């Protein structure tokens, strides 16, 4: 069985004021199904850069990234080569993101925040998605918050809504 996520010799370099700053220096990483991984390190050690690179929010300067055995980016002749947009779109369905500031839509109710992408992006059945969203809200201890708006929630509640929203996209686990 292939790893859920694997990086080989992942490199990321920033150029600031003409100086090259190597943030990721050949990171090799593998994560299998069912594993719980904590990413720790001092400020500036590259944790956020690593997460942005593996979630395709930032390009890499070298190495490779694969999800569930499917290559997202490989290194060819010393340069990173990403798969096609369509293949990348499919690979991105393997994972969900919960941002540190949650990025909930302030003008959407909790239920709409959770159900909008599965209905409009994944083209799933609205009734099915709504039922699943209600189950997720119950699991998150937010059964009574479906019609609330983000400003009416505590930070912890907003975070749980963001987690429910990521899970509603059914990333592979």
Short mmCIF file of C-alpha atoms in Angstrom, two decimals:
data_model
loop_
_atom_site.label_atom_id
_atom_site.label_comp_id
_atom_site.label_asym_id
_atom_site.label_seq_id
_atom_site.Cartn_x
_atom_site.Cartn_y
_atom_site.Cartn_z
CA UNK A 1 0.00 0.00 0.00
CA UNK A 2 1.33 3.45 -0.86
CA UNK A 3 1.62 6.32 1.59
CA UNK A 4 -1.17 8.86 1.89
CA UNK A 5 1.46 11.56 1.58
CA UNK A 6 5.11 11.31 0.63
CA UNK A 7 7.76 13.93 -0.07
CA UNK A 8 11.23 13.15 -1.37
CA UNK A 9 14.05 15.71 -1.17
CA UNK A 10 11.53 18.60 -0.95
CA UNK A 11 13.25 21.97 -1.31
CA UNK A 12 12.01 25.55 -1.08
CA UNK A 13 14.20 28.64 -1.42
CA UNK A 14 13.18 32.27 -0.91
CA UNK A 15 15.13 35.20 -2.30
CA UNK A 16 15.03 38.18 0.01
CA UNK A 17 16.99 41.33 -0.82
CA UNK A 18 19.14 39.39 -3.25
CA UNK A 19 20.01 36.73 -0.66
CA UNK A 20 18.83 33.16 -1.11
CA UNK A 21 17.29 31.68 2.00
CA UNK A 22 16.86 27.90 1.86
CA UNK A 23 13.83 27.11 4.04
CA UNK A 24 13.23 23.46 3.15
CA UNK A 25 16.45 21.53 2.66
CA UNK A 26 15.64 18.13 1.19
CA UNK A 27 12.68 17.13 3.38
CA UNK A 28 11.79 13.43 3.20
CA UNK A 29 8.42 12.66 4.75
CA UNK A 30 5.91 9.84 4.62
CA UNK A 31 2.51 9.45 6.26
CA UNK A 32 0.35 6.34 6.13
CA UNK A 33 -3.38 5.88 6.68
CA UNK A 34 -4.37 6.08 10.33
CA UNK A 35 -1.21 7.88 11.42
CA UNK A 36 -1.40 11.00 13.54
CA UNK A 37 1.49 13.36 12.87
CA UNK A 38 2.50 16.51 14.73
CA UNK A 39 4.72 19.04 13.01
CA UNK A 40 6.81 20.89 15.58
CA UNK A 41 9.74 23.26 15.51
CA UNK A 42 10.89 26.72 16.40
CA UNK A 43 9.56 29.84 14.75
CA UNK A 44 11.00 30.20 11.25
CA UNK A 45 11.98 26.55 10.92
CA UNK A 46 9.78 25.97 7.85
CA UNK A 47 6.64 24.30 9.28
CA UNK A 48 4.18 26.62 7.53
CA UNK A 49 6.22 26.62 4.33
CA UNK A 50 6.18 22.81 4.32
CA UNK A 51 2.39 22.76 4.83
CA UNK A 52 1.85 25.34 2.07
CA UNK A 53 4.04 23.33 -0.31
CA UNK A 54 2.36 19.97 0.31
CA UNK A 55 -1.09 21.54 -0.05
CA UNK A 56 -0.05 23.13 -3.37
CA UNK A 57 -0.54 26.67 -2.07
CA UNK A 58 3.12 27.37 -2.80
CA UNK A 59 5.43 26.00 -5.48
CA UNK A 60 8.52 24.01 -4.62
CA UNK A 61 12.04 24.46 -5.96
CA UNK A 62 12.94 20.78 -6.04
CA UNK A 63 11.93 17.29 -4.97
CA UNK A 64 8.67 15.44 -5.34
CA UNK A 65 5.25 15.18 -3.68
CA UNK A 66 2.76 12.33 -4.04
CA UNK A 67 -0.62 11.54 -2.55
CA UNK A 68 -1.91 7.98 -2.35
CA UNK A 69 0.76 6.91 -4.83
CA UNK A 70 -0.15 9.59 -7.39
CA UNK A 71 2.59 12.06 -8.19
CA UNK A 72 1.59 15.71 -7.90
CA UNK A 73 5.04 17.06 -8.66
CA UNK A 74 8.27 15.33 -9.67
CA UNK A 75 11.76 16.58 -10.27
CA UNK A 76 13.02 16.33 -13.83
CA UNK A 77 16.44 17.64 -14.85
CA UNK A 78 16.70 19.49 -11.53
CA UNK A 79 13.37 21.33 -11.91
CA UNK A 80 9.97 20.61 -10.35
CA UNK A 81 7.32 19.50 -12.86
CA UNK A 82 3.68 19.57 -11.76
CA UNK A 83 1.03 17.29 -13.25
CA UNK A 84 -1.75 18.79 -15.39
CA UNK A 85 -4.40 21.06 -13.84
CA UNK A 86 -7.00 18.29 -14.13
CA UNK A 87 -4.75 15.74 -12.41
CA UNK A 88 -3.84 18.26 -9.72
CA UNK A 89 -7.53 19.00 -9.13
CA UNK A 90 -8.17 15.28 -8.60
CA UNK A 91 -5.18 14.93 -6.25
CA UNK A 92 -6.34 17.93 -4.19
CA UNK A 93 -9.51 16.00 -3.40
CA UNK A 94 -7.35 13.67 -1.26
CA UNK A 95 -6.91 16.26 1.47
CA UNK A 96 -8.78 19.01 3.30
CA UNK A 97 -7.41 22.21 4.77
CA UNK A 98 -8.37 24.06 7.90
CA UNK A 99 -6.65 27.42 7.97
CA UNK A 100 -5.44 29.00 11.18
CA UNK A 101 -7.91 31.87 10.79
CA UNK A 102 -10.67 29.48 9.56
CA UNK A 103 -11.69 31.57 6.47
CA UNK A 104 -15.41 31.06 7.04
CA UNK A 105 -17.65 33.14 4.79
CA UNK A 106 -19.09 35.78 7.16
CA UNK A 107 -22.27 36.24 5.08
CA UNK A 108 -23.06 32.49 5.06
CA UNK A 109 -24.75 30.57 7.83
CA UNK A 110 -22.86 27.69 9.42
CA UNK A 111 -24.80 25.19 7.28
CA UNK A 112 -24.12 27.10 4.07
CA UNK A 113 -20.40 27.35 4.96
CA UNK A 114 -20.32 23.55 5.26
CA UNK A 115 -22.53 22.62 2.30
CA UNK A 116 -21.67 25.18 -0.37
CA UNK A 117 -18.54 23.51 -1.79
CA UNK A 118 -19.84 19.91 -1.81
CA UNK A 119 -22.97 21.08 -3.65
CA UNK A 120 -21.40 23.54 -6.10
CA UNK A 121 -17.85 22.23 -6.56
CA UNK A 122 -18.39 18.47 -6.21
CA UNK A 123 -21.91 18.67 -7.72
CA UNK A 124 -23.32 16.42 -4.99
CA UNK A 125 -27.01 16.04 -4.16
CA UNK A 126 -28.17 18.92 -1.93
CA UNK A 127 -30.40 16.80 0.34
CA UNK A 128 -27.63 14.24 0.89
CA UNK A 129 -25.07 16.95 1.66
CA UNK A 130 -27.46 18.68 4.09
CA UNK A 131 -28.00 15.42 6.00
CA UNK A 132 -24.26 14.80 6.19
CA UNK A 133 -23.68 18.39 7.37
CA UNK A 134 -26.17 17.90 10.19
CA UNK A 135 -24.35 14.72 11.25
CA UNK A 136 -21.03 16.58 11.19
CA UNK A 137 -22.47 19.44 13.25
CA UNK A 138 -23.74 16.93 15.81
CA UNK A 139 -20.27 15.31 16.00
CA UNK A 140 -18.77 18.76 16.53
CA UNK A 141 -21.24 19.60 19.32
CA UNK A 142 -22.85 22.31 17.18
CA UNK A 143 -26.26 20.82 16.37
CA UNK A 144 -28.00 24.04 17.39
CA UNK A 145 -25.71 26.34 15.35
CA UNK A 146 -26.69 25.50 11.77
CA UNK A 147 -28.48 28.82 11.21
CA UNK A 148 -25.94 30.92 13.11
CA UNK A 149 -23.37 33.13 11.41
CA UNK A 150 -19.63 33.06 12.14
CA UNK A 151 -19.71 36.32 14.13
CA UNK A 152 -22.19 34.67 16.52
CA UNK A 153 -19.75 31.85 17.35
CA UNK A 154 -16.75 31.60 19.63
CA UNK A 155 -13.32 31.01 18.12
CA UNK A 156 -13.46 27.32 19.05
CA UNK A 157 -16.89 26.93 17.48
CA UNK A 158 -15.67 28.63 14.30
CA UNK A 159 -12.73 26.24 14.22
CA UNK A 160 -15.06 23.23 14.51
CA UNK A 161 -17.23 24.60 11.67
CA UNK A 162 -14.07 24.90 9.54
CA UNK A 163 -13.17 21.28 10.37
CA UNK A 164 -16.71 20.15 9.47
CA UNK A 165 -16.42 22.09 6.19
CA UNK A 166 -13.16 20.30 5.33
CA UNK A 167 -14.67 16.90 6.22
CA UNK A 168 -17.78 17.62 4.11
CA UNK A 169 -15.51 17.53 1.06
CA UNK A 170 -14.80 13.88 1.90
CA UNK A 171 -11.01 13.90 1.74
CA UNK A 172 -9.43 10.48 1.63
CA UNK A 173 -8.43 9.19 5.08
#
